[in-house]
PDB file of C-alpha atoms in Angstrom:
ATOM      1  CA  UNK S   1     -39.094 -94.220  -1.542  1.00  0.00           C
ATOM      2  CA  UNK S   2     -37.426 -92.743   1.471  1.00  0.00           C
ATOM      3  CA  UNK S   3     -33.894 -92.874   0.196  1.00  0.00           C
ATOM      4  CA  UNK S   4     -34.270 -91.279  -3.000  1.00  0.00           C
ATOM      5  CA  UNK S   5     -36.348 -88.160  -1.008  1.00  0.00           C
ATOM      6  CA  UNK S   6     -32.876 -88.009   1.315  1.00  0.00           C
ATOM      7  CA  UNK S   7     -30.892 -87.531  -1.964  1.00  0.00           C
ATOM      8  CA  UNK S   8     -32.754 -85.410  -3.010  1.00  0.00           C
ATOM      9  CA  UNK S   9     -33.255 -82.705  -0.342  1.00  0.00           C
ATOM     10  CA  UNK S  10     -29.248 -83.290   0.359  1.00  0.00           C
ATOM     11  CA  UNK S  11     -28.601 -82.055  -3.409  1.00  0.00           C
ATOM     12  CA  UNK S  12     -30.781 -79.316  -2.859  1.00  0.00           C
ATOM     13  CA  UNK S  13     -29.123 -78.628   0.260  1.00  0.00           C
ATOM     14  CA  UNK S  14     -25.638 -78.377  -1.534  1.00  0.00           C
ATOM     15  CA  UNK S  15     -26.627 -76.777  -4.322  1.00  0.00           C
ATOM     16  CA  UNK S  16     -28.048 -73.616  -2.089  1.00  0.00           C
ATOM     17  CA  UNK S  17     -25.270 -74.050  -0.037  1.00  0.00           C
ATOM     18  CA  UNK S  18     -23.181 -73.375  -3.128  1.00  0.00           C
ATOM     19  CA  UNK S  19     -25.218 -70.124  -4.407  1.00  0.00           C
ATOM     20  CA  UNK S  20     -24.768 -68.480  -1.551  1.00  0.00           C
ATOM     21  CA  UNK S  21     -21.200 -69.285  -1.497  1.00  0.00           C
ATOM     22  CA  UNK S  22     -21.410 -67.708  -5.037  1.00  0.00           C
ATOM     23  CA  UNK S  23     -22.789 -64.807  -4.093  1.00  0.00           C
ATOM     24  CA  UNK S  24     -20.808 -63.749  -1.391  1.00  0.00           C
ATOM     25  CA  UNK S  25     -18.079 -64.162  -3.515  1.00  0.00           C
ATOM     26  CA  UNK S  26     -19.261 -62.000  -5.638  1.00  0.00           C
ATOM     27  CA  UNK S  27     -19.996 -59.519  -2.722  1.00  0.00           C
ATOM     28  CA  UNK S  28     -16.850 -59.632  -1.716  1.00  0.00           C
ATOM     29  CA  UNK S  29     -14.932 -59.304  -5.548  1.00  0.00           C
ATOM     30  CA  UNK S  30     -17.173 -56.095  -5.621  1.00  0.00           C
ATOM     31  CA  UNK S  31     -16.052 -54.223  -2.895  1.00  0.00           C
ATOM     32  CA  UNK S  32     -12.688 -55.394  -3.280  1.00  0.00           C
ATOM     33  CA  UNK S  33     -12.887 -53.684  -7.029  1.00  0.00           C
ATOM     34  CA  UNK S  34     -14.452 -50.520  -5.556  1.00  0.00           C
ATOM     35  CA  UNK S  35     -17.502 -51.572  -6.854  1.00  0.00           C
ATOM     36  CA  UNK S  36     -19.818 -50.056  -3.954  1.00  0.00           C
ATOM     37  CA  UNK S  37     -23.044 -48.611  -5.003  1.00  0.00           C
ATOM     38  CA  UNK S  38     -22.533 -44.661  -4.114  1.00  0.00           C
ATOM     39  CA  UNK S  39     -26.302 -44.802  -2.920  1.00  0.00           C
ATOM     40  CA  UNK S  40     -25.553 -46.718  -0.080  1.00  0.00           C
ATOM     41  CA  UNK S  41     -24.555 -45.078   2.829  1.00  0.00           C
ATOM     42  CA  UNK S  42     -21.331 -46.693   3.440  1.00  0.00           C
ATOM     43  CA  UNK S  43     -20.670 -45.142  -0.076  1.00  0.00           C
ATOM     44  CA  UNK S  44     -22.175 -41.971   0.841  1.00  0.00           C
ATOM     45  CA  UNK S  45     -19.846 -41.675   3.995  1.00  0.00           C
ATOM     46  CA  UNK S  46     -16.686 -42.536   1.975  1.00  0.00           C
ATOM     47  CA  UNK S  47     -17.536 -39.972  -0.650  1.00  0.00           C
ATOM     48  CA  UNK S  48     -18.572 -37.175   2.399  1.00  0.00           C
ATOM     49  CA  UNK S  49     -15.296 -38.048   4.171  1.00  0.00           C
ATOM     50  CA  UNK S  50     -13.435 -37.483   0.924  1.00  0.00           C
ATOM     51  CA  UNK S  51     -10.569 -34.737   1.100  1.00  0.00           C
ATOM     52  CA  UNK S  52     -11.780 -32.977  -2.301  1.00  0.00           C
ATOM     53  CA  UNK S  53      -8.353 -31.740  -3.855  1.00  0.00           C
ATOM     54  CA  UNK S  54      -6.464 -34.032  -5.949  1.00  0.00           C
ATOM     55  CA  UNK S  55      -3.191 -34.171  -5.045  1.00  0.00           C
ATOM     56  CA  UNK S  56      -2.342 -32.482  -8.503  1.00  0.00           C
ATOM     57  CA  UNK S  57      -4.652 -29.410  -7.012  1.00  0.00           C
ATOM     58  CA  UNK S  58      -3.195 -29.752  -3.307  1.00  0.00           C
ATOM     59  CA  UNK S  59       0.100 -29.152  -4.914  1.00  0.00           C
ATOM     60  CA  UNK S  60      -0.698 -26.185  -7.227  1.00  0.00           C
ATOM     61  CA  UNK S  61      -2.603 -24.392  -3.933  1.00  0.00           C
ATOM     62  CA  UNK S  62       0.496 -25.349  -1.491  1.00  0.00           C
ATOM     63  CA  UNK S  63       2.770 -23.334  -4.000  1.00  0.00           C
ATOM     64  CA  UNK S  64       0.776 -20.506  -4.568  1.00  0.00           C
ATOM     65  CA  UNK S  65       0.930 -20.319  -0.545  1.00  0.00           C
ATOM     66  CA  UNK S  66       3.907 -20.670  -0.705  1.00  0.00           C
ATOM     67  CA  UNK S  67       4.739 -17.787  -3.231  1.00  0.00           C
ATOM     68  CA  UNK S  68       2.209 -15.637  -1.462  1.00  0.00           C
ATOM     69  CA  UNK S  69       4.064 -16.149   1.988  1.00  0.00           C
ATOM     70  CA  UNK S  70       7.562 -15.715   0.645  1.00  0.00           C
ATOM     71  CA  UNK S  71       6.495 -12.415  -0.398  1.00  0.00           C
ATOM     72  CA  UNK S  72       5.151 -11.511   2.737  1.00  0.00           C
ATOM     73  CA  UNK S  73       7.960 -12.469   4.212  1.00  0.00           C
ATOM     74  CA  UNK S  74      10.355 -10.501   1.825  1.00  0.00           C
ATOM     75  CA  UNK S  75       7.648  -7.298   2.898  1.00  0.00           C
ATOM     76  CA  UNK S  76       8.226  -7.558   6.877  1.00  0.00           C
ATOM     77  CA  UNK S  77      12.105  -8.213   6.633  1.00  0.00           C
ATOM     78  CA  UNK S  78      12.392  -4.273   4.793  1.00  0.00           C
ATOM     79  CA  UNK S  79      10.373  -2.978   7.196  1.00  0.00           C
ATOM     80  CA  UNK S  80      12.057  -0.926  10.189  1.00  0.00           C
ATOM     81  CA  UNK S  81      12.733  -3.301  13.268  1.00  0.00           C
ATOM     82  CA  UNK S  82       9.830  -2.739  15.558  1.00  0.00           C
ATOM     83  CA  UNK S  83       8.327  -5.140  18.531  1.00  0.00           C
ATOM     84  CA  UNK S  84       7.102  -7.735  16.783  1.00  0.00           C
ATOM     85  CA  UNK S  85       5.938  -9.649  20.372  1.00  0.00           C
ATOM     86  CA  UNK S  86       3.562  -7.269  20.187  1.00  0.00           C
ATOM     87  CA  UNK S  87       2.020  -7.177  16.205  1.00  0.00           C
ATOM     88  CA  UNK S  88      -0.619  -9.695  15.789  1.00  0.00           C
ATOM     89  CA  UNK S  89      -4.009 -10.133  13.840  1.00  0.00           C
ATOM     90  CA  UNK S  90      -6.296  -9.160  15.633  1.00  0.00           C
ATOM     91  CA  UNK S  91      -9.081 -11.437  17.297  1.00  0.00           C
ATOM     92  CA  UNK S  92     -11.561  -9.528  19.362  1.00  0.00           C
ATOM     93  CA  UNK S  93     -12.064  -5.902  19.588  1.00  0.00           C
ATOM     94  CA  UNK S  94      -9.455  -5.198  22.952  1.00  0.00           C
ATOM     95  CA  UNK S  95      -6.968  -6.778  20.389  1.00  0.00           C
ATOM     96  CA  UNK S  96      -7.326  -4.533  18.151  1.00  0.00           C
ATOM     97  CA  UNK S  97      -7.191  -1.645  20.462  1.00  0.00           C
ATOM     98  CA  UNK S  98      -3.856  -2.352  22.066  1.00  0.00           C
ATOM     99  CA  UNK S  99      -2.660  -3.173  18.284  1.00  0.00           C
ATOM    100  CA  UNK S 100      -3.322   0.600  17.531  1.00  0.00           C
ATOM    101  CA  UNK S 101      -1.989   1.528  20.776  1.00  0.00           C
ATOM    102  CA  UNK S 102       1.129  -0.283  19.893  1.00  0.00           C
ATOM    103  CA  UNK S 103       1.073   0.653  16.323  1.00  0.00           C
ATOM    104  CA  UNK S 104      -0.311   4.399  16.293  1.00  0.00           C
ATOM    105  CA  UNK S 105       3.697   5.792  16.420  1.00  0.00           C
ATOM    106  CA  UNK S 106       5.568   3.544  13.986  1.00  0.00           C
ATOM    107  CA  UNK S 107       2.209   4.116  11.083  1.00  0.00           C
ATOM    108  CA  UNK S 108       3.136   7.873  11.636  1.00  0.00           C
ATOM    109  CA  UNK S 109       7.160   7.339  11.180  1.00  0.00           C
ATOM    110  CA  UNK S 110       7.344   4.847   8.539  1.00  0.00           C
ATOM    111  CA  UNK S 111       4.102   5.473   7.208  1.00  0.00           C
ATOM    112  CA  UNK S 112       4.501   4.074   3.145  1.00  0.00           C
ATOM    113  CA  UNK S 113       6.673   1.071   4.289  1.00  0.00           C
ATOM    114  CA  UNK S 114       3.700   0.398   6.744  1.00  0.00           C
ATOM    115  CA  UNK S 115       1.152   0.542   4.702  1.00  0.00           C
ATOM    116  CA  UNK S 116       2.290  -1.372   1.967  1.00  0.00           C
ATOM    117  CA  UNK S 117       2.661  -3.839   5.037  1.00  0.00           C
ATOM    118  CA  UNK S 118      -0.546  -3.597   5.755  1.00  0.00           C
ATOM    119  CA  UNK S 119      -1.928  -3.886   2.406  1.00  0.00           C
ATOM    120  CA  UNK S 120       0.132  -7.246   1.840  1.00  0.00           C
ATOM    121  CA  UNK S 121      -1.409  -8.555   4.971  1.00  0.00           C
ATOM    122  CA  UNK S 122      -5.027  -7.673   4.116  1.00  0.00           C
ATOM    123  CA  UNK S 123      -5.009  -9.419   0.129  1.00  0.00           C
ATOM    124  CA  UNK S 124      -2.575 -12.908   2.046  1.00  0.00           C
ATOM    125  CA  UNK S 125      -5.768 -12.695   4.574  1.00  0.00           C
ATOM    126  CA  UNK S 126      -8.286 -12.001   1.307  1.00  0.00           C
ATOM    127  CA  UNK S 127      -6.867 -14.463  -0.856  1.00  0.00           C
ATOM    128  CA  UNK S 128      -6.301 -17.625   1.585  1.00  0.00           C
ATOM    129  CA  UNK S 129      -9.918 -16.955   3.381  1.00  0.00           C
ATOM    130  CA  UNK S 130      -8.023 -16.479   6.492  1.00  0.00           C
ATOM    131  CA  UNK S 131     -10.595 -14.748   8.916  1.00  0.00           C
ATOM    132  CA  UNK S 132     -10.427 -11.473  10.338  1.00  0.00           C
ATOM    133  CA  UNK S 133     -10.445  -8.664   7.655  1.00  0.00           C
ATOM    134  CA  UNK S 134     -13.101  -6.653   9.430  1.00  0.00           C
ATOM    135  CA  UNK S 135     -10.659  -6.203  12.039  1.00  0.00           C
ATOM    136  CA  UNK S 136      -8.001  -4.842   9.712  1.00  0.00           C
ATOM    137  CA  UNK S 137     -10.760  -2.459   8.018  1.00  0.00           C
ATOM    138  CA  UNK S 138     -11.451  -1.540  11.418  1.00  0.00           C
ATOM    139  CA  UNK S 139      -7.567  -0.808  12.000  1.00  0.00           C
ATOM    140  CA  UNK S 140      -7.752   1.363   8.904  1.00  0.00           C
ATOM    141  CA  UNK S 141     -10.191   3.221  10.130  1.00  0.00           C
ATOM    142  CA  UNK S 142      -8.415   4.091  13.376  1.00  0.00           C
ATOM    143  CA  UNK S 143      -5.091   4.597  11.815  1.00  0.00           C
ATOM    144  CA  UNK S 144      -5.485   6.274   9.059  1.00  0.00           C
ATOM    145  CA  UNK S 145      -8.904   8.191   9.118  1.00  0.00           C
ATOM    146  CA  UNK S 146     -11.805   7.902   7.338  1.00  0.00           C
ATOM    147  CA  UNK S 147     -10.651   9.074   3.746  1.00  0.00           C
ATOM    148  CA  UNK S 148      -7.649   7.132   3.324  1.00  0.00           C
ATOM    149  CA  UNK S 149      -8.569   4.631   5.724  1.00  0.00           C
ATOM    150  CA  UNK S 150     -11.655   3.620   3.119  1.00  0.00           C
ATOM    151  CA  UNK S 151      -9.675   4.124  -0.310  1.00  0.00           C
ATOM    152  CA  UNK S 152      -7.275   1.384   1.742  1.00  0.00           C
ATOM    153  CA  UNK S 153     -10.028  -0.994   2.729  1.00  0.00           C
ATOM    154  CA  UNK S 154     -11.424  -0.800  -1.069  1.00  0.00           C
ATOM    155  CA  UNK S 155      -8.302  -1.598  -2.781  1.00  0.00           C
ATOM    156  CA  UNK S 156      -7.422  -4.545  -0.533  1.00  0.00           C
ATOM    157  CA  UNK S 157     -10.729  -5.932  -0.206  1.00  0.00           C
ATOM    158  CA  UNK S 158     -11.102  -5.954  -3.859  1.00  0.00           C
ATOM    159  CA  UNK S 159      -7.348  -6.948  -5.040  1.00  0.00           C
ATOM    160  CA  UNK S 160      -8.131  -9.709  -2.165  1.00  0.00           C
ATOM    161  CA  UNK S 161     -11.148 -10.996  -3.952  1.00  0.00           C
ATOM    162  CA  UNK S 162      -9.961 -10.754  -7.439  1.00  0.00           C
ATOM    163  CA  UNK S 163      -6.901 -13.085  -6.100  1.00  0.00           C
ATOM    164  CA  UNK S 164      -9.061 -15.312  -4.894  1.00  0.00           C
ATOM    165  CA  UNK S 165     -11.342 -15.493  -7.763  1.00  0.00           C
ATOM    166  CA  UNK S 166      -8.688 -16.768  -9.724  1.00  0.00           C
ATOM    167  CA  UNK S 167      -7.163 -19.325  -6.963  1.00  0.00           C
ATOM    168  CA  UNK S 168     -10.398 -20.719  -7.082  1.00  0.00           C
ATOM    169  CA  UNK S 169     -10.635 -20.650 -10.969  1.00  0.00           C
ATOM    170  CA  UNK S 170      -7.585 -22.733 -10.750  1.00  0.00           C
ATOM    171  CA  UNK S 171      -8.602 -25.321  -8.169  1.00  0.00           C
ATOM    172  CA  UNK S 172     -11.325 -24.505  -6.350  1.00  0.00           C
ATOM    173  CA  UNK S 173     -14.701 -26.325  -8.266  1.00  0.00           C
ATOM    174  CA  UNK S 174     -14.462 -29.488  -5.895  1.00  0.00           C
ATOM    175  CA  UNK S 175     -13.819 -27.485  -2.585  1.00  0.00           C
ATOM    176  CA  UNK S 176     -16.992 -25.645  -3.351  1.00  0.00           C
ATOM    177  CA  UNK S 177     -18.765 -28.377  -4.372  1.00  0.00           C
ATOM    178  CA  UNK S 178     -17.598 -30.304  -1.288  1.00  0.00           C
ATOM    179  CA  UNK S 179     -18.372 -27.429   1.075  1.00  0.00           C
ATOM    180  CA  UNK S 180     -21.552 -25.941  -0.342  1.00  0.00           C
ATOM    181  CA  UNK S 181     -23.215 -28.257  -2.737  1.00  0.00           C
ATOM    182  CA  UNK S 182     -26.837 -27.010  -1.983  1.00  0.00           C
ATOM    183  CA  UNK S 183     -25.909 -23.141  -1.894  1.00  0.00           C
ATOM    184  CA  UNK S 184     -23.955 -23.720  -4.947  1.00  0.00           C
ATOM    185  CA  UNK S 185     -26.769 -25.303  -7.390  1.00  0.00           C
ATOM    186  CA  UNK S 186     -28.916 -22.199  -5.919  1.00  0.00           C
ATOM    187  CA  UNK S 187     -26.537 -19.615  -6.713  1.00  0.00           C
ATOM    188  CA  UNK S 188     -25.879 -21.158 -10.452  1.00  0.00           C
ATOM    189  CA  UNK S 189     -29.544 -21.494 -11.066  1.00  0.00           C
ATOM    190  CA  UNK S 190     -30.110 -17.775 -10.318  1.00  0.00           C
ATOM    191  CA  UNK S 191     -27.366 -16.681 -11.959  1.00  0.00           C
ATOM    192  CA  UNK S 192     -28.504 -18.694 -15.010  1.00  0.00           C
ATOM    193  CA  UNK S 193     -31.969 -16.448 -14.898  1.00  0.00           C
ATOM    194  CA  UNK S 194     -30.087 -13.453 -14.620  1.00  0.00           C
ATOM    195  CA  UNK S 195     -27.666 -13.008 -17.406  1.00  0.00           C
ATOM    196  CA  UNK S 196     -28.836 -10.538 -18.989  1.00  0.00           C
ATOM    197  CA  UNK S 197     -28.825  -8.456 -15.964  1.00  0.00           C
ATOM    198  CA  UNK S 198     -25.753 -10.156 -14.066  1.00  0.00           C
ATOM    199  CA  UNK S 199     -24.133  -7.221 -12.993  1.00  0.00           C
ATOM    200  CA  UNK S 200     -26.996  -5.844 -11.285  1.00  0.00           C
ATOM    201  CA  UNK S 201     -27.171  -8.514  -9.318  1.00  0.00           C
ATOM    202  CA  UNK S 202     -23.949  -9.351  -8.332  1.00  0.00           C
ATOM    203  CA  UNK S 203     -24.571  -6.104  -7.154  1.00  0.00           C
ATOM    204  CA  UNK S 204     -27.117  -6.604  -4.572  1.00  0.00           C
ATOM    205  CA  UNK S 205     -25.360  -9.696  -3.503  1.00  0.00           C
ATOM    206  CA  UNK S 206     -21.936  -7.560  -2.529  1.00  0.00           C
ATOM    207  CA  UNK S 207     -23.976  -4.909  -0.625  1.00  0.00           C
ATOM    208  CA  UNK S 208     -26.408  -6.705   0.781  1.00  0.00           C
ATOM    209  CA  UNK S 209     -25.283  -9.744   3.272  1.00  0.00           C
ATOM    210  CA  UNK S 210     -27.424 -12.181   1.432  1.00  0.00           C
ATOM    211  CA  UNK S 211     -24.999 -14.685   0.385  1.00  0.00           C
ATOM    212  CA  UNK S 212     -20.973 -14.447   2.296  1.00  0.00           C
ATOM    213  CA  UNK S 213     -18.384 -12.920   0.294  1.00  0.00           C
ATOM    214  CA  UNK S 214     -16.283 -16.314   0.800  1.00  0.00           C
ATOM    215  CA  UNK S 215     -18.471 -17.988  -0.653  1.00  0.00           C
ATOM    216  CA  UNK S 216     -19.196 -15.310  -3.268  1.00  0.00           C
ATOM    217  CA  UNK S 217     -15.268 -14.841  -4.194  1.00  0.00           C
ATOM    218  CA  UNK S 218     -14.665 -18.917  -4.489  1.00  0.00           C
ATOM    219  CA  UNK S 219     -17.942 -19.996  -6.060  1.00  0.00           C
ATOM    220  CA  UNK S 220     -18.147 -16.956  -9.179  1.00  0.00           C
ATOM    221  CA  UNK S 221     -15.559 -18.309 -11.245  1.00  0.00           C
ATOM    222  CA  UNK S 222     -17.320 -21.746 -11.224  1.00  0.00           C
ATOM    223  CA  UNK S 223     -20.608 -20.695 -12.504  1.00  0.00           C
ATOM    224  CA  UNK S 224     -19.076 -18.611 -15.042  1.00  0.00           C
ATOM    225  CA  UNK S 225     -19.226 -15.240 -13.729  1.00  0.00           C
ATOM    226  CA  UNK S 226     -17.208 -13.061 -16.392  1.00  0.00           C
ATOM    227  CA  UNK S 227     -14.305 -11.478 -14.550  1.00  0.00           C
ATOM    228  CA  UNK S 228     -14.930  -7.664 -15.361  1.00  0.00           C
ATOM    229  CA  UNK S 229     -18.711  -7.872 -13.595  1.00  0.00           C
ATOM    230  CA  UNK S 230     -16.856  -9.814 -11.071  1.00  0.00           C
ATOM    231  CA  UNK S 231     -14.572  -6.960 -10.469  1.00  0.00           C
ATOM    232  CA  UNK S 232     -16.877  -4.456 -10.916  1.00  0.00           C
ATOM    233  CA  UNK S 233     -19.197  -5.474  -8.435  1.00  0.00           C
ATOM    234  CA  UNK S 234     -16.724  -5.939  -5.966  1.00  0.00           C
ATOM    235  CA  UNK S 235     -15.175  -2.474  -6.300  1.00  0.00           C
ATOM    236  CA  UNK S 236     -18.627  -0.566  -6.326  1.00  0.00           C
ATOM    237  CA  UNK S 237     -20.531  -3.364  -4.184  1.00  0.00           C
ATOM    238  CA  UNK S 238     -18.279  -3.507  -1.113  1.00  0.00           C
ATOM    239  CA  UNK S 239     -17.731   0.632  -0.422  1.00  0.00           C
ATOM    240  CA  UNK S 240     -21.213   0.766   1.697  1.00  0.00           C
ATOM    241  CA  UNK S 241     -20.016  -1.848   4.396  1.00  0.00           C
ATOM    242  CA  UNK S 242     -16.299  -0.642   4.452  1.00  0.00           C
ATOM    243  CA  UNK S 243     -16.991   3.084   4.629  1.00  0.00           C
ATOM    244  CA  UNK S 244     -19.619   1.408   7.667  1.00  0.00           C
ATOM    245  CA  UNK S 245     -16.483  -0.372   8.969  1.00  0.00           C
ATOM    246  CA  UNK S 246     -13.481   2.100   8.731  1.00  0.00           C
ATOM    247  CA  UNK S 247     -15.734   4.799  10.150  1.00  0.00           C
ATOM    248  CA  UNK S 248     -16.598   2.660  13.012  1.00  0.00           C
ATOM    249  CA  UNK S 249     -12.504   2.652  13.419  1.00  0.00           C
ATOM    250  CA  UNK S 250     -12.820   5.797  14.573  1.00  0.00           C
ATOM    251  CA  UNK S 251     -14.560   5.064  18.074  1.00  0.00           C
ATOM    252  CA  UNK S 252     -13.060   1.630  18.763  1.00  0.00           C
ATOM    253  CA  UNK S 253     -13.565   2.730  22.766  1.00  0.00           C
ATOM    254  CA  UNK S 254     -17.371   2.590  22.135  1.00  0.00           C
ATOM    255  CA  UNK S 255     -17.237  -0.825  19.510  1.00  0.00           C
ATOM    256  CA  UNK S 256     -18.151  -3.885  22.419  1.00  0.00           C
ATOM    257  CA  UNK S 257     -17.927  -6.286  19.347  1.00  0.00           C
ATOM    258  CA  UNK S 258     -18.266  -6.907  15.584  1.00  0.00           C
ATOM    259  CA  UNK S 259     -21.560  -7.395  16.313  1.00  0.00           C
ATOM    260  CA  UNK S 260     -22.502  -3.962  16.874  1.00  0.00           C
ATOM    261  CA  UNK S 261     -21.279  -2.716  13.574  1.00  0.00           C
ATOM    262  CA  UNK S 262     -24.146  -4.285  11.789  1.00  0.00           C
ATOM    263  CA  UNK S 263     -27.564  -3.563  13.708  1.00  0.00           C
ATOM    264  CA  UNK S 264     -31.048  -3.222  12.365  1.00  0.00           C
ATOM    265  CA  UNK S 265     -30.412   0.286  11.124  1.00  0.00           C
ATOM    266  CA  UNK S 266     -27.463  -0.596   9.053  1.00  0.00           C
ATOM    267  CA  UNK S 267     -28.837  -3.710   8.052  1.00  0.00           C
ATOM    268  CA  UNK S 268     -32.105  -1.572   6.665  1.00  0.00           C
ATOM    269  CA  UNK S 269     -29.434   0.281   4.737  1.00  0.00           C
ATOM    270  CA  UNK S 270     -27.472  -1.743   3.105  1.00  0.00           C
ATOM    271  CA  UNK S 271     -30.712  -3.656   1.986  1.00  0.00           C
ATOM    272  CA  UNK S 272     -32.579  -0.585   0.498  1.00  0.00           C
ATOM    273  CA  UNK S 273     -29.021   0.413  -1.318  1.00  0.00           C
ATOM    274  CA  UNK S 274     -28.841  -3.194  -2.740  1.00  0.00           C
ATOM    275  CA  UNK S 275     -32.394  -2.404  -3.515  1.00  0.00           C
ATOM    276  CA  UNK S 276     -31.447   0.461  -5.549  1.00  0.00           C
ATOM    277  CA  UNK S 277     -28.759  -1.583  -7.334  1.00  0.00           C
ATOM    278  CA  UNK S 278     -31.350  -3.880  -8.819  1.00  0.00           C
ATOM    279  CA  UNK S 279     -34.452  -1.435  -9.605  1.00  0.00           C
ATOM    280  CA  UNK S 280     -32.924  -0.692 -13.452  1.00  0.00           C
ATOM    281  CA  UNK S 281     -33.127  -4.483 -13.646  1.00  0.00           C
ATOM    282  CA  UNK S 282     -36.789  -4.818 -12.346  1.00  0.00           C
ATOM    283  CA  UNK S 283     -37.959  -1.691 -14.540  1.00  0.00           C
ATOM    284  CA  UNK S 284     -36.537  -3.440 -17.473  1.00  0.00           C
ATOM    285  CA  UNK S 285     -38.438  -6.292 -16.769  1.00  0.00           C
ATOM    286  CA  UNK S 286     -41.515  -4.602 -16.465  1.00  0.00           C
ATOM    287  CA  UNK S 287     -41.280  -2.933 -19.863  1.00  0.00           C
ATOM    288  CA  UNK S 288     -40.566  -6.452 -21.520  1.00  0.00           C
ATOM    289  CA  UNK S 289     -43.576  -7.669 -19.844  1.00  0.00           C
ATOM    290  CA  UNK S 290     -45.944  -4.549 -21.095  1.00  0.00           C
TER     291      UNK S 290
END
């Protein structure tokens, strides 16, 4: 009776032997055919550490930068010679106030040639999300005055998020999904309960520093913001904080950082002018609900 309990457990033995064979196998064939489960987090890390563009996309935004910069290019090589050594965008506020130092003479001589200088510089820096724009609305300011220094810092600002509006339009839905995926559900949710009132919002979301322009300019074209509120907002929306900012221009010897430009008092401001903004939308709301 023993032997035949020996044969017995050894085919046992085998056969498990064999199933897990099997099954590793199997393991293995999976992963090899990019079979992962996505809930793991081995899958979860490969799809985080992703690059989002296709390369189809990479392409299309490499030559648009590239176009953009050629331009740019063409702009500065009409321009009189001057020292370029000593033109760069500006990081902190003592850059910016030997770049007006250095620049105060040549706006005054070649004044149109620098401006539309200027201007191309502000919409590359708007369009490409290249930081430091407040620091060229603060230039604007101390160059150019108050008046002309804020009809400048309009235009740009809004030509500069209308260009990149549509550079996202073209290939921006899986950056912003990549970068922002929470903040981006949340924004297309309310703007799915506000349609009927869109603009108004939009609105309060340009004055008011509730949600960052960046990520206002690249994320409205993918939940179907129309481009005319788009533009409107933008041009009405963003003349509180530059008028704030080009005015601040003015003193640049009493600025200590960016920081000071937006205290509790302008803060308060900006908030109870967004406020305004939306108060035909909450007065309409009210008389639906009566």
């Amino acid at each position: 009776m023993a032997a035949p309990r020996n044969i017995t457990s050894d085919g046992g033995g085998r056969q498990l032997v064999k199933d897990e064979e099997s099954a590793a196998a199997a393991s293995s064939a999976a992963k090899g055919g990019g079979l992962v489960n996505d809930d793991s987090p081995a899958g979860k890390r490969t799809k985080s550490e992703r690059f989002p563009l296709s390369r189809w996309e990479f392409a299309v935004f490499f030559a648009v930068f590239l176009v953009f910069t050629a331009g740019l290019l063409c702009i500065y090589l009409t321009m009189p010679a001057a020292e370029y050594g000593k033109l760069k965008v500006p990081r902190t506020i003592s850059d910016l106030r030997l770049l007006k130092e250095n620049l105060g003479s040549y706006a005054s001589e070649y004044q149109a040639r620098f401006i539309l200088g200027y201007c191309s510089t502000y919409i590359f820096m708007q369009t490409f999300m290249i930081p430091g724009t407040i620091f060229m609305s603060l230039l604007a300011g101390a160059l150019f005055g108050v008046v002309r220094g804020f009809f400048l810092v309009v235009f740009n600002a809004t030509a500069g998020a209308c260009s990149c509006f549509f550079l996202s339009k073209l290939v921006g839905r899986p950056l912003v999904n990549w970068l922002w995926p929470e903040k981006l559900r949340f924004f297309q949710a309310e703007i799915a309960k506000r349609r009927d009132r869109l603009l108004n919002y939009m609105l309060f979301l340009r004055i008011t520093p509730t949600l960052p322009n960046l990520f206002i300019n690249l994320s409205s074209p993918i939940v179907d913001i129309p481009f005319h509120v788009f533009f409107l907002a933008t041009l009405v929306g963003l003349m509180p904080a530059s008028y704030i900012t080009v005015r601040a221009g003015l003193a640049l010897g009493d600025l200590r950082s960016v920081k000071d430009l937006y205290d509790f008092k302008t803060l308060s401001v900006l908030f109870l002018i967004g406020s305004i903004s939306i108060f035909p939308a909450l007065l309409k709301r009210k008389r639906v609900y009566e």
